[in-house]
């Protein structure tokens, strides 16, 4: 009995340290995500098109190409705002998915340690982690479902501001690729 207690106490301490480390990692990730969200809300979005100078849309909906602002009517500014809002929403959701992914990784490590301590086999531990990951995969698929609205907003802005047309790069192939492999390329 004394030998069992001597073995269990270090394992319990290890589990506590794992939980503390998990909490610290999650807090750090959240802090970095908060910084990224502030940056997203307050900085210009950079847009690229092959062989062309960079473009950007500011939070005030100033559209720049090669650093030079384009004169926009009120209607064009409203379209630029809609496009920016679509990008911001997708980026924001993507950041939340990143946070959930980081939490999943930390949780998977804790599950593996806890499972090992409680005598679960690798298959049981993997099943628990996969169950948690399924929700994340579904959320990523929903992110791809937001791309058609971004495509339409880009097309509307390109129709109103022809200089913007090469930067409205989201198309049906981009959407299909996202749905096939879960990757979004907004460049």
Short mmCIF file of N, CA and C in Angstrom, two decimals:
data_model
loop_
_atom_site.label_atom_id
_atom_site.label_comp_id
_atom_site.label_asym_id
_atom_site.label_seq_id
_atom_site.Cartn_x
_atom_site.Cartn_y
_atom_site.Cartn_z
N UNK A 1 0.83 -1.19 0.00
CA UNK A 1 0.00 0.00 0.00
C UNK A 1 0.87 1.25 0.00
N UNK A 2 1.93 1.23 0.81
CA UNK A 2 2.83 2.38 0.86
C UNK A 2 3.52 2.57 -0.48
N UNK A 3 3.87 1.47 -1.15
CA UNK A 3 4.52 1.57 -2.45
C UNK A 3 3.55 2.16 -3.48
N UNK A 4 2.30 1.74 -3.45
CA UNK A 4 1.30 2.29 -4.38
C UNK A 4 1.12 3.77 -4.15
N UNK A 5 1.04 4.19 -2.89
CA UNK A 5 0.89 5.62 -2.58
C UNK A 5 2.11 6.40 -3.05
N UNK A 6 3.29 5.82 -2.88
CA UNK A 6 4.52 6.49 -3.31
C UNK A 6 4.54 6.66 -4.83
N UNK A 7 3.94 5.76 -5.56
CA UNK A 7 3.90 5.86 -7.02
C UNK A 7 2.80 6.80 -7.50
N UNK A 8 1.68 6.83 -6.80
CA UNK A 8 0.53 7.64 -7.22
C UNK A 8 0.77 9.13 -6.96
N UNK A 9 1.40 9.48 -5.87
CA UNK A 9 1.62 10.90 -5.56
C UNK A 9 2.40 11.63 -6.65
N UNK A 10 3.51 11.10 -7.15
CA UNK A 10 4.19 11.80 -8.25
C UNK A 10 3.33 11.90 -9.51
N UNK A 11 2.53 10.87 -9.78
CA UNK A 11 1.66 10.93 -10.95
C UNK A 11 0.59 12.00 -10.78
N UNK A 12 0.04 12.14 -9.61
CA UNK A 12 -0.95 13.18 -9.35
C UNK A 12 -0.31 14.56 -9.51
N UNK A 13 0.91 14.70 -9.01
CA UNK A 13 1.63 15.96 -9.16
C UNK A 13 1.87 16.27 -10.63
N UNK A 14 2.20 15.26 -11.41
CA UNK A 14 2.43 15.42 -12.84
C UNK A 14 1.14 15.88 -13.53
N UNK A 15 0.02 15.30 -13.15
CA UNK A 15 -1.26 15.69 -13.74
C UNK A 15 -1.59 17.15 -13.40
N UNK A 16 -1.30 17.56 -12.17
CA UNK A 16 -1.53 18.95 -11.76
C UNK A 16 -0.64 19.89 -12.57
N UNK A 17 0.61 19.51 -12.76
CA UNK A 17 1.52 20.34 -13.54
C UNK A 17 1.05 20.43 -14.98
N UNK A 18 0.54 19.32 -15.52
CA UNK A 18 0.02 19.32 -16.89
C UNK A 18 -1.17 20.27 -16.99
N UNK A 19 -2.07 20.25 -16.01
CA UNK A 19 -3.23 21.14 -16.02
C UNK A 19 -2.79 22.59 -15.92
N UNK A 20 -1.80 22.88 -15.08
CA UNK A 20 -1.30 24.24 -14.95
C UNK A 20 -0.66 24.71 -16.25
N UNK A 21 0.15 23.86 -16.85
CA UNK A 21 0.79 24.19 -18.12
C UNK A 21 -0.27 24.41 -19.19
N UNK A 22 -1.27 23.57 -19.21
CA UNK A 22 -2.37 23.70 -20.18
C UNK A 22 -3.06 25.05 -20.02
N UNK A 23 -3.33 25.45 -18.80
CA UNK A 23 -3.98 26.74 -18.54
C UNK A 23 -3.11 27.91 -19.00
N UNK A 24 -1.83 27.82 -18.73
CA UNK A 24 -0.91 28.90 -19.13
C UNK A 24 -0.80 29.00 -20.65
N UNK A 25 -0.73 27.86 -21.31
CA UNK A 25 -0.65 27.87 -22.78
C UNK A 25 -1.93 28.47 -23.36
N UNK A 26 -3.08 28.05 -22.85
CA UNK A 26 -4.35 28.58 -23.36
C UNK A 26 -4.46 30.08 -23.12
N UNK A 27 -4.01 30.56 -21.98
CA UNK A 27 -4.05 32.00 -21.69
C UNK A 27 -3.15 32.76 -22.65
N UNK A 28 -1.97 32.22 -22.93
CA UNK A 28 -1.05 32.87 -23.87
C UNK A 28 -1.64 32.91 -25.28
N UNK A 29 -2.24 31.82 -25.70
CA UNK A 29 -2.85 31.76 -27.03
C UNK A 29 -3.99 32.77 -27.11
N UNK A 30 -4.82 32.84 -26.09
CA UNK A 30 -5.93 33.82 -26.09
C UNK A 30 -5.41 35.25 -26.15
N UNK A 31 -4.35 35.53 -25.41
CA UNK A 31 -3.76 36.87 -25.42
C UNK A 31 -3.27 37.22 -26.83
N UNK A 32 -2.61 36.30 -27.49
CA UNK A 32 -2.13 36.54 -28.84
C UNK A 32 -3.30 36.69 -29.82
N UNK A 33 -4.35 35.93 -29.62
CA UNK A 33 -5.54 36.05 -30.47
C UNK A 33 -6.21 37.40 -30.28
N UNK A 34 -6.25 37.89 -29.06
CA UNK A 34 -6.81 39.22 -28.81
C UNK A 34 -6.01 40.29 -29.53
N UNK A 35 -4.69 40.17 -29.51
CA UNK A 35 -3.83 41.12 -30.23
C UNK A 35 -4.12 41.06 -31.73
N UNK A 36 -4.24 39.85 -32.24
CA UNK A 36 -4.51 39.68 -33.67
C UNK A 36 -5.87 40.26 -34.04
N UNK A 37 -6.86 40.11 -33.18
CA UNK A 37 -8.20 40.66 -33.44
C UNK A 37 -8.15 42.18 -33.48
N UNK A 38 -7.39 42.78 -32.57
CA UNK A 38 -7.23 44.24 -32.58
C UNK A 38 -6.57 44.70 -33.87
N UNK A 39 -5.55 43.98 -34.28
CA UNK A 39 -4.84 44.31 -35.51
C UNK A 39 -5.78 44.19 -36.70
N UNK A 40 -6.57 43.14 -36.72
CA UNK A 40 -7.53 42.92 -37.79
C UNK A 40 -8.52 44.07 -37.90
N UNK A 41 -8.97 44.56 -36.78
CA UNK A 41 -9.96 45.63 -36.78
C UNK A 41 -9.37 46.99 -37.14
N UNK A 42 -8.08 47.19 -36.87
CA UNK A 42 -7.51 48.53 -36.96
C UNK A 42 -6.46 48.74 -38.05
N UNK A 43 -6.10 47.71 -38.78
CA UNK A 43 -5.07 47.86 -39.80
C UNK A 43 -5.64 47.60 -41.18
N UNK A 44 -4.90 48.06 -42.17
CA UNK A 44 -5.30 47.85 -43.55
C UNK A 44 -5.17 46.37 -43.92
N UNK A 45 -6.11 45.90 -44.74
CA UNK A 45 -6.02 44.55 -45.30
C UNK A 45 -5.20 44.64 -46.57
N UNK A 46 -4.21 43.81 -46.67
CA UNK A 46 -3.37 43.77 -47.86
C UNK A 46 -3.96 42.77 -48.86
N UNK A 47 -4.01 43.17 -50.10
CA UNK A 47 -4.54 42.33 -51.16
C UNK A 47 -3.46 42.21 -52.24
N UNK A 48 -3.33 41.04 -52.82
CA UNK A 48 -2.30 40.81 -53.82
C UNK A 48 -2.90 40.20 -55.07
N UNK A 49 -2.29 40.52 -56.18
CA UNK A 49 -2.62 39.92 -57.47
C UNK A 49 -1.30 39.71 -58.21
N UNK A 50 -1.17 38.56 -58.83
CA UNK A 50 0.08 38.22 -59.52
C UNK A 50 0.50 39.32 -60.49
N UNK A 51 1.75 39.76 -60.34
CA UNK A 51 2.33 40.73 -61.26
C UNK A 51 1.86 42.16 -61.08
N UNK A 52 1.06 42.42 -60.08
CA UNK A 52 0.54 43.78 -59.86
C UNK A 52 1.01 44.30 -58.50
N UNK A 53 1.03 45.62 -58.35
CA UNK A 53 1.40 46.17 -57.04
C UNK A 53 0.35 45.81 -56.00
N UNK A 54 0.75 45.82 -54.76
CA UNK A 54 -0.16 45.49 -53.66
C UNK A 54 -1.31 46.50 -53.58
N UNK A 55 -2.42 46.01 -53.12
CA UNK A 55 -3.58 46.87 -52.86
C UNK A 55 -3.93 46.71 -51.38
N UNK A 56 -4.72 47.63 -50.88
CA UNK A 56 -5.16 47.53 -49.48
C UNK A 56 -6.49 48.23 -49.30
N UNK A 57 -7.19 47.82 -48.25
CA UNK A 57 -8.43 48.49 -47.85
C UNK A 57 -8.28 48.81 -46.37
N UNK A 58 -8.41 50.10 -46.04
CA UNK A 58 -8.24 50.53 -44.65
C UNK A 58 -9.55 50.35 -43.89
N UNK A 59 -9.48 50.46 -42.56
CA UNK A 59 -10.71 50.39 -41.77
C UNK A 59 -11.71 51.50 -42.15
N UNK A 60 -11.19 52.60 -42.71
CA UNK A 60 -12.05 53.71 -43.14
C UNK A 60 -12.51 53.52 -44.58
N UNK A 61 -12.22 52.35 -45.15
CA UNK A 61 -12.59 51.98 -46.52
C UNK A 61 -11.89 52.81 -47.58
N UNK A 62 -10.66 53.19 -47.30
CA UNK A 62 -9.83 53.81 -48.33
C UNK A 62 -9.18 52.65 -49.09
N UNK A 63 -9.43 52.62 -50.38
CA UNK A 63 -8.87 51.59 -51.25
C UNK A 63 -7.61 52.16 -51.88
N UNK A 64 -6.49 51.47 -51.66
CA UNK A 64 -5.21 51.92 -52.22
C UNK A 64 -4.67 50.84 -53.15
N UNK A 65 -4.07 51.31 -54.23
CA UNK A 65 -3.33 50.42 -55.11
C UNK A 65 -1.95 51.03 -55.26
N UNK A 66 -0.95 50.25 -54.96
CA UNK A 66 0.45 50.70 -54.98
C UNK A 66 0.62 51.92 -54.05
N UNK A 67 -0.11 51.88 -52.94
CA UNK A 67 0.00 52.94 -51.93
C UNK A 67 -0.78 54.20 -52.25
N UNK A 68 -1.37 54.28 -53.41
CA UNK A 68 -2.11 55.48 -53.82
C UNK A 68 -3.61 55.27 -53.63
N UNK A 69 -4.25 56.18 -52.90
CA UNK A 69 -5.69 56.02 -52.69
C UNK A 69 -6.48 56.28 -53.99
N UNK A 70 -7.48 55.46 -54.20
CA UNK A 70 -8.37 55.66 -55.34
C UNK A 70 -9.54 56.54 -54.89
N UNK A 71 -9.92 57.50 -55.70
CA UNK A 71 -11.11 58.28 -55.34
C UNK A 71 -12.36 57.41 -55.50
N UNK A 72 -13.14 57.31 -54.45
CA UNK A 72 -14.33 56.47 -54.47
C UNK A 72 -15.58 57.29 -54.18
N UNK A 73 -16.66 56.93 -54.85
CA UNK A 73 -17.95 57.54 -54.54
C UNK A 73 -18.47 56.89 -53.25
N UNK A 74 -19.55 57.43 -52.73
CA UNK A 74 -20.16 56.86 -51.52
C UNK A 74 -20.59 55.42 -51.78
N UNK A 75 -21.12 55.15 -52.97
CA UNK A 75 -21.55 53.79 -53.31
C UNK A 75 -20.34 52.84 -53.37
N UNK A 76 -19.26 53.28 -53.96
CA UNK A 76 -18.05 52.46 -54.04
C UNK A 76 -17.46 52.22 -52.65
N UNK A 77 -17.50 53.24 -51.80
CA UNK A 77 -17.02 53.06 -50.42
C UNK A 77 -17.86 52.03 -49.68
N UNK A 78 -19.17 52.07 -49.91
CA UNK A 78 -20.05 51.09 -49.26
C UNK A 78 -19.71 49.67 -49.73
N UNK A 79 -19.41 49.51 -51.01
CA UNK A 79 -19.02 48.20 -51.53
C UNK A 79 -17.67 47.76 -50.96
N UNK A 80 -16.74 48.71 -50.83
CA UNK A 80 -15.44 48.39 -50.22
C UNK A 80 -15.63 47.97 -48.76
N UNK A 81 -16.55 48.64 -48.07
CA UNK A 81 -16.85 48.29 -46.68
C UNK A 81 -17.43 46.88 -46.61
N UNK A 82 -18.34 46.54 -47.49
CA UNK A 82 -18.92 45.19 -47.49
C UNK A 82 -17.84 44.14 -47.73
N UNK A 83 -16.95 44.41 -48.67
CA UNK A 83 -15.88 43.47 -48.97
C UNK A 83 -14.97 43.31 -47.75
N UNK A 84 -14.59 44.43 -47.15
CA UNK A 84 -13.72 44.38 -45.97
C UNK A 84 -14.40 43.62 -44.83
N UNK A 85 -15.68 43.85 -44.62
CA UNK A 85 -16.41 43.16 -43.56
C UNK A 85 -16.45 41.66 -43.79
N UNK A 86 -16.58 41.25 -45.05
CA UNK A 86 -16.57 39.82 -45.36
C UNK A 86 -15.21 39.21 -45.03
N UNK A 87 -14.14 39.89 -45.44
CA UNK A 87 -12.79 39.40 -45.13
C UNK A 87 -12.58 39.34 -43.62
N UNK A 88 -13.00 40.40 -42.94
CA UNK A 88 -12.81 40.46 -41.49
C UNK A 88 -13.57 39.35 -40.79
N UNK A 89 -14.77 39.07 -41.23
CA UNK A 89 -15.57 38.00 -40.60
C UNK A 89 -14.90 36.64 -40.80
N UNK A 90 -14.41 36.39 -42.01
CA UNK A 90 -13.75 35.11 -42.28
C UNK A 90 -12.46 35.00 -41.47
N UNK A 91 -11.68 36.08 -41.47
CA UNK A 91 -10.42 36.06 -40.71
C UNK A 91 -10.69 35.87 -39.22
N UNK A 92 -11.71 36.53 -38.73
CA UNK A 92 -12.06 36.42 -37.31
C UNK A 92 -12.47 34.99 -36.96
N UNK A 93 -13.31 34.40 -37.80
CA UNK A 93 -13.70 33.01 -37.57
C UNK A 93 -12.50 32.08 -37.68
N UNK A 94 -11.62 32.37 -38.62
CA UNK A 94 -10.41 31.57 -38.77
C UNK A 94 -9.54 31.63 -37.53
N UNK A 95 -9.45 32.82 -36.94
CA UNK A 95 -8.68 32.96 -35.70
C UNK A 95 -9.32 32.16 -34.58
N UNK A 96 -10.65 32.17 -34.51
CA UNK A 96 -11.33 31.39 -33.49
C UNK A 96 -11.08 29.90 -33.70
N UNK A 97 -11.06 29.48 -34.95
CA UNK A 97 -10.74 28.07 -35.23
C UNK A 97 -9.31 27.76 -34.80
N UNK A 98 -8.41 28.71 -35.03
CA UNK A 98 -7.03 28.53 -34.58
C UNK A 98 -6.95 28.37 -33.07
N UNK A 99 -7.71 29.19 -32.36
CA UNK A 99 -7.75 29.09 -30.91
C UNK A 99 -8.31 27.73 -30.48
N UNK A 100 -9.39 27.31 -31.12
CA UNK A 100 -9.96 26.01 -30.80
C UNK A 100 -8.99 24.88 -31.12
N UNK A 101 -8.24 25.03 -32.21
CA UNK A 101 -7.24 24.03 -32.57
C UNK A 101 -6.13 23.95 -31.54
N UNK A 102 -5.68 25.11 -31.06
CA UNK A 102 -4.65 25.13 -30.03
C UNK A 102 -5.17 24.48 -28.75
N UNK A 103 -6.41 24.81 -28.39
CA UNK A 103 -7.01 24.20 -27.20
C UNK A 103 -7.18 22.70 -27.39
N UNK A 104 -7.50 22.28 -28.62
CA UNK A 104 -7.63 20.86 -28.90
C UNK A 104 -6.28 20.17 -28.72
N UNK A 105 -5.22 20.81 -29.20
CA UNK A 105 -3.89 20.22 -29.04
C UNK A 105 -3.49 20.07 -27.59
N UNK A 106 -3.72 21.12 -26.82
CA UNK A 106 -3.40 21.06 -25.39
C UNK A 106 -4.30 20.03 -24.70
N UNK A 107 -5.57 20.03 -25.07
CA UNK A 107 -6.49 19.06 -24.49
C UNK A 107 -6.13 17.63 -24.86
N UNK A 108 -5.63 17.44 -26.09
CA UNK A 108 -5.22 16.10 -26.51
C UNK A 108 -4.06 15.61 -25.67
N UNK A 109 -3.12 16.50 -25.39
CA UNK A 109 -1.99 16.11 -24.54
C UNK A 109 -2.47 15.75 -23.15
N UNK A 110 -3.40 16.55 -22.61
CA UNK A 110 -3.94 16.26 -21.28
C UNK A 110 -4.73 14.95 -21.30
N UNK A 111 -5.49 14.73 -22.37
CA UNK A 111 -6.26 13.48 -22.49
C UNK A 111 -5.32 12.28 -22.55
N UNK A 112 -4.24 12.43 -23.31
CA UNK A 112 -3.28 11.33 -23.42
C UNK A 112 -2.65 11.03 -22.06
N UNK A 113 -2.25 12.07 -21.35
CA UNK A 113 -1.65 11.87 -20.03
C UNK A 113 -2.67 11.28 -19.06
N UNK A 114 -3.86 11.89 -19.04
CA UNK A 114 -4.90 11.39 -18.15
C UNK A 114 -5.31 9.97 -18.49
N UNK A 115 -5.39 9.68 -19.78
CA UNK A 115 -5.74 8.33 -20.20
C UNK A 115 -4.68 7.32 -19.80
N UNK A 116 -3.43 7.71 -19.95
CA UNK A 116 -2.34 6.81 -19.56
C UNK A 116 -2.38 6.55 -18.06
N UNK A 117 -2.66 7.61 -17.30
CA UNK A 117 -2.71 7.46 -15.84
C UNK A 117 -3.90 6.60 -15.40
N UNK A 118 -4.99 6.66 -16.17
CA UNK A 118 -6.18 5.90 -15.78
C UNK A 118 -6.24 4.52 -16.42
N UNK A 119 -5.22 4.19 -17.22
CA UNK A 119 -5.15 2.86 -17.79
C UNK A 119 -5.86 2.69 -19.12
N UNK A 120 -6.26 3.78 -19.78
CA UNK A 120 -6.91 3.65 -21.08
C UNK A 120 -5.86 3.25 -22.12
N UNK A 121 -6.32 2.50 -23.12
CA UNK A 121 -5.38 2.14 -24.18
C UNK A 121 -5.34 3.26 -25.23
N UNK A 122 -4.38 3.17 -26.14
CA UNK A 122 -4.18 4.21 -27.14
C UNK A 122 -5.42 4.40 -28.01
N UNK A 123 -6.14 3.34 -28.31
CA UNK A 123 -7.35 3.44 -29.13
C UNK A 123 -8.44 4.27 -28.46
N UNK A 124 -8.61 4.08 -27.15
CA UNK A 124 -9.61 4.85 -26.41
C UNK A 124 -9.23 6.33 -26.38
N UNK A 125 -7.96 6.59 -26.16
CA UNK A 125 -7.49 7.98 -26.11
C UNK A 125 -7.67 8.64 -27.47
N UNK A 126 -7.30 7.93 -28.53
CA UNK A 126 -7.44 8.48 -29.88
C UNK A 126 -8.90 8.76 -30.20
N UNK A 127 -9.81 7.89 -29.78
CA UNK A 127 -11.24 8.09 -30.03
C UNK A 127 -11.74 9.36 -29.35
N UNK A 128 -11.28 9.62 -28.12
CA UNK A 128 -11.68 10.84 -27.41
C UNK A 128 -11.19 12.08 -28.15
N UNK A 129 -9.94 12.05 -28.59
CA UNK A 129 -9.37 13.20 -29.29
C UNK A 129 -10.08 13.40 -30.63
N UNK A 130 -10.36 12.32 -31.35
CA UNK A 130 -11.04 12.42 -32.64
C UNK A 130 -12.45 12.99 -32.48
N UNK A 131 -13.12 12.63 -31.40
CA UNK A 131 -14.47 13.16 -31.15
C UNK A 131 -14.41 14.67 -30.97
N UNK A 132 -13.39 15.16 -30.26
CA UNK A 132 -13.23 16.61 -30.09
C UNK A 132 -12.88 17.28 -31.41
N UNK A 133 -12.07 16.62 -32.22
CA UNK A 133 -11.62 17.19 -33.49
C UNK A 133 -12.76 17.27 -34.51
N UNK A 134 -13.75 16.41 -34.40
CA UNK A 134 -14.85 16.40 -35.36
C UNK A 134 -15.58 17.74 -35.38
N UNK A 135 -15.80 18.31 -34.23
CA UNK A 135 -16.46 19.62 -34.16
C UNK A 135 -15.64 20.70 -34.83
N UNK A 136 -14.34 20.63 -34.69
CA UNK A 136 -13.44 21.60 -35.31
C UNK A 136 -13.46 21.46 -36.83
N UNK A 137 -13.51 20.24 -37.31
CA UNK A 137 -13.58 20.01 -38.76
C UNK A 137 -14.87 20.56 -39.34
N UNK A 138 -15.95 20.39 -38.61
CA UNK A 138 -17.24 20.91 -39.07
C UNK A 138 -17.21 22.44 -39.10
N UNK A 139 -16.62 23.06 -38.11
CA UNK A 139 -16.52 24.53 -38.08
C UNK A 139 -15.66 25.03 -39.24
N UNK A 140 -14.60 24.30 -39.59
CA UNK A 140 -13.76 24.68 -40.73
C UNK A 140 -14.55 24.60 -42.03
N UNK A 141 -15.38 23.60 -42.16
CA UNK A 141 -16.22 23.47 -43.36
C UNK A 141 -17.19 24.63 -43.45
N UNK A 142 -17.73 25.07 -42.33
CA UNK A 142 -18.65 26.21 -42.33
C UNK A 142 -17.93 27.49 -42.74
N UNK A 143 -16.66 27.58 -42.43
CA UNK A 143 -15.87 28.74 -42.84
C UNK A 143 -15.81 28.80 -44.36
N UNK A 144 -15.65 27.66 -45.01
CA UNK A 144 -15.64 27.61 -46.47
C UNK A 144 -16.98 28.09 -47.04
N UNK A 145 -18.06 27.85 -46.30
CA UNK A 145 -19.39 28.25 -46.75
C UNK A 145 -19.56 29.77 -46.77
N UNK A 146 -18.64 30.50 -46.14
CA UNK A 146 -18.70 31.97 -46.15
C UNK A 146 -18.07 32.57 -47.40
N UNK A 147 -17.31 31.77 -48.12
CA UNK A 147 -16.60 32.29 -49.28
C UNK A 147 -17.50 32.79 -50.42
N UNK A 148 -18.65 32.16 -50.70
CA UNK A 148 -19.49 32.72 -51.78
C UNK A 148 -19.90 34.17 -51.52
N UNK A 149 -20.19 34.53 -50.29
CA UNK A 149 -20.55 35.92 -49.99
C UNK A 149 -19.36 36.85 -50.22
N UNK A 150 -18.14 36.38 -49.88
CA UNK A 150 -16.95 37.18 -50.14
C UNK A 150 -16.74 37.33 -51.65
N UNK A 151 -16.95 36.26 -52.39
CA UNK A 151 -16.80 36.31 -53.84
C UNK A 151 -17.77 37.33 -54.44
N UNK A 152 -19.01 37.31 -53.99
CA UNK A 152 -20.01 38.25 -54.51
C UNK A 152 -19.66 39.69 -54.15
N UNK A 153 -19.18 39.89 -52.92
CA UNK A 153 -18.79 41.25 -52.51
C UNK A 153 -17.60 41.72 -53.34
N UNK A 154 -16.65 40.85 -53.62
CA UNK A 154 -15.50 41.21 -54.45
C UNK A 154 -15.91 41.52 -55.88
N UNK A 155 -16.83 40.72 -56.41
CA UNK A 155 -17.30 40.96 -57.77
C UNK A 155 -18.05 42.29 -57.87
N UNK A 156 -18.85 42.60 -56.87
CA UNK A 156 -19.59 43.87 -56.87
C UNK A 156 -18.62 45.05 -56.80
N UNK A 157 -17.61 44.94 -55.94
CA UNK A 157 -16.61 46.02 -55.84
C UNK A 157 -15.82 46.13 -57.14
N UNK A 158 -15.47 45.01 -57.75
CA UNK A 158 -14.72 45.03 -59.01
C UNK A 158 -15.55 45.64 -60.13
N UNK A 159 -16.85 45.40 -60.14
CA UNK A 159 -17.72 45.99 -61.16
C UNK A 159 -17.80 47.50 -61.00
N UNK A 160 -17.79 47.95 -59.76
CA UNK A 160 -17.90 49.39 -59.49
C UNK A 160 -16.55 50.11 -59.59
N UNK A 161 -15.46 49.38 -59.30
CA UNK A 161 -14.11 49.96 -59.33
C UNK A 161 -13.25 49.02 -60.17
N UNK A 162 -13.19 49.22 -61.47
CA UNK A 162 -12.47 48.29 -62.35
C UNK A 162 -11.00 48.07 -61.96
N UNK A 163 -10.36 49.05 -61.37
CA UNK A 163 -8.96 48.88 -60.93
C UNK A 163 -8.83 47.78 -59.88
N UNK A 164 -9.91 47.50 -59.18
CA UNK A 164 -9.90 46.49 -58.13
C UNK A 164 -10.07 45.07 -58.68
N UNK A 165 -10.56 44.94 -59.89
CA UNK A 165 -10.93 43.63 -60.45
C UNK A 165 -9.84 42.56 -60.28
N UNK A 166 -8.56 42.83 -60.55
CA UNK A 166 -7.57 41.75 -60.40
C UNK A 166 -7.40 41.27 -58.96
N UNK A 167 -7.83 42.07 -58.00
CA UNK A 167 -7.66 41.73 -56.58
C UNK A 167 -8.85 40.93 -56.03
N UNK A 168 -9.92 40.87 -56.80
CA UNK A 168 -11.10 40.10 -56.41
C UNK A 168 -10.87 38.66 -56.87
N UNK A 169 -10.03 37.96 -56.16
CA UNK A 169 -9.51 36.67 -56.63
C UNK A 169 -10.31 35.45 -56.19
N UNK A 170 -11.27 35.62 -55.32
CA UNK A 170 -12.07 34.47 -54.89
C UNK A 170 -12.99 34.07 -56.05
N UNK A 171 -12.97 32.79 -56.39
CA UNK A 171 -13.80 32.30 -57.47
C UNK A 171 -14.34 30.92 -57.10
N UNK A 172 -15.06 30.32 -58.02
CA UNK A 172 -15.65 29.00 -57.73
C UNK A 172 -14.59 27.95 -57.41
N UNK A 173 -13.43 28.03 -58.07
CA UNK A 173 -12.36 27.08 -57.80
C UNK A 173 -11.82 27.25 -56.38
N UNK A 174 -11.65 28.50 -55.94
CA UNK A 174 -11.19 28.77 -54.58
C UNK A 174 -12.15 28.14 -53.57
N UNK A 175 -13.43 28.29 -53.82
CA UNK A 175 -14.44 27.75 -52.92
C UNK A 175 -14.40 26.22 -52.92
N UNK A 176 -14.30 25.63 -54.11
CA UNK A 176 -14.23 24.17 -54.21
C UNK A 176 -12.97 23.63 -53.53
N UNK A 177 -11.84 24.31 -53.74
CA UNK A 177 -10.60 23.88 -53.09
C UNK A 177 -10.72 23.94 -51.58
N UNK A 178 -11.36 24.97 -51.09
CA UNK A 178 -11.55 25.09 -49.64
C UNK A 178 -12.37 23.92 -49.12
N UNK A 179 -13.42 23.61 -49.82
CA UNK A 179 -14.29 22.51 -49.38
C UNK A 179 -13.59 21.16 -49.49
N UNK A 180 -12.70 21.03 -50.47
CA UNK A 180 -11.99 19.77 -50.67
C UNK A 180 -10.89 19.55 -49.63
N UNK A 181 -10.11 20.60 -49.38
CA UNK A 181 -8.95 20.41 -48.49
C UNK A 181 -8.92 21.31 -47.26
N UNK A 182 -9.95 22.12 -47.08
CA UNK A 182 -10.02 22.95 -45.88
C UNK A 182 -9.08 24.13 -45.86
N UNK A 183 -8.46 24.45 -47.00
CA UNK A 183 -7.52 25.56 -47.07
C UNK A 183 -8.19 26.76 -47.74
N UNK A 184 -7.99 27.94 -47.16
CA UNK A 184 -8.51 29.17 -47.74
C UNK A 184 -7.33 30.04 -48.11
N UNK A 185 -7.27 30.45 -49.38
CA UNK A 185 -6.23 31.36 -49.83
C UNK A 185 -6.91 32.65 -50.25
N UNK A 186 -6.80 33.67 -49.40
CA UNK A 186 -7.44 34.95 -49.67
C UNK A 186 -6.51 35.92 -50.40
N UNK A 187 -5.33 35.47 -50.82
CA UNK A 187 -4.42 36.40 -51.48
C UNK A 187 -4.80 36.63 -52.92
#
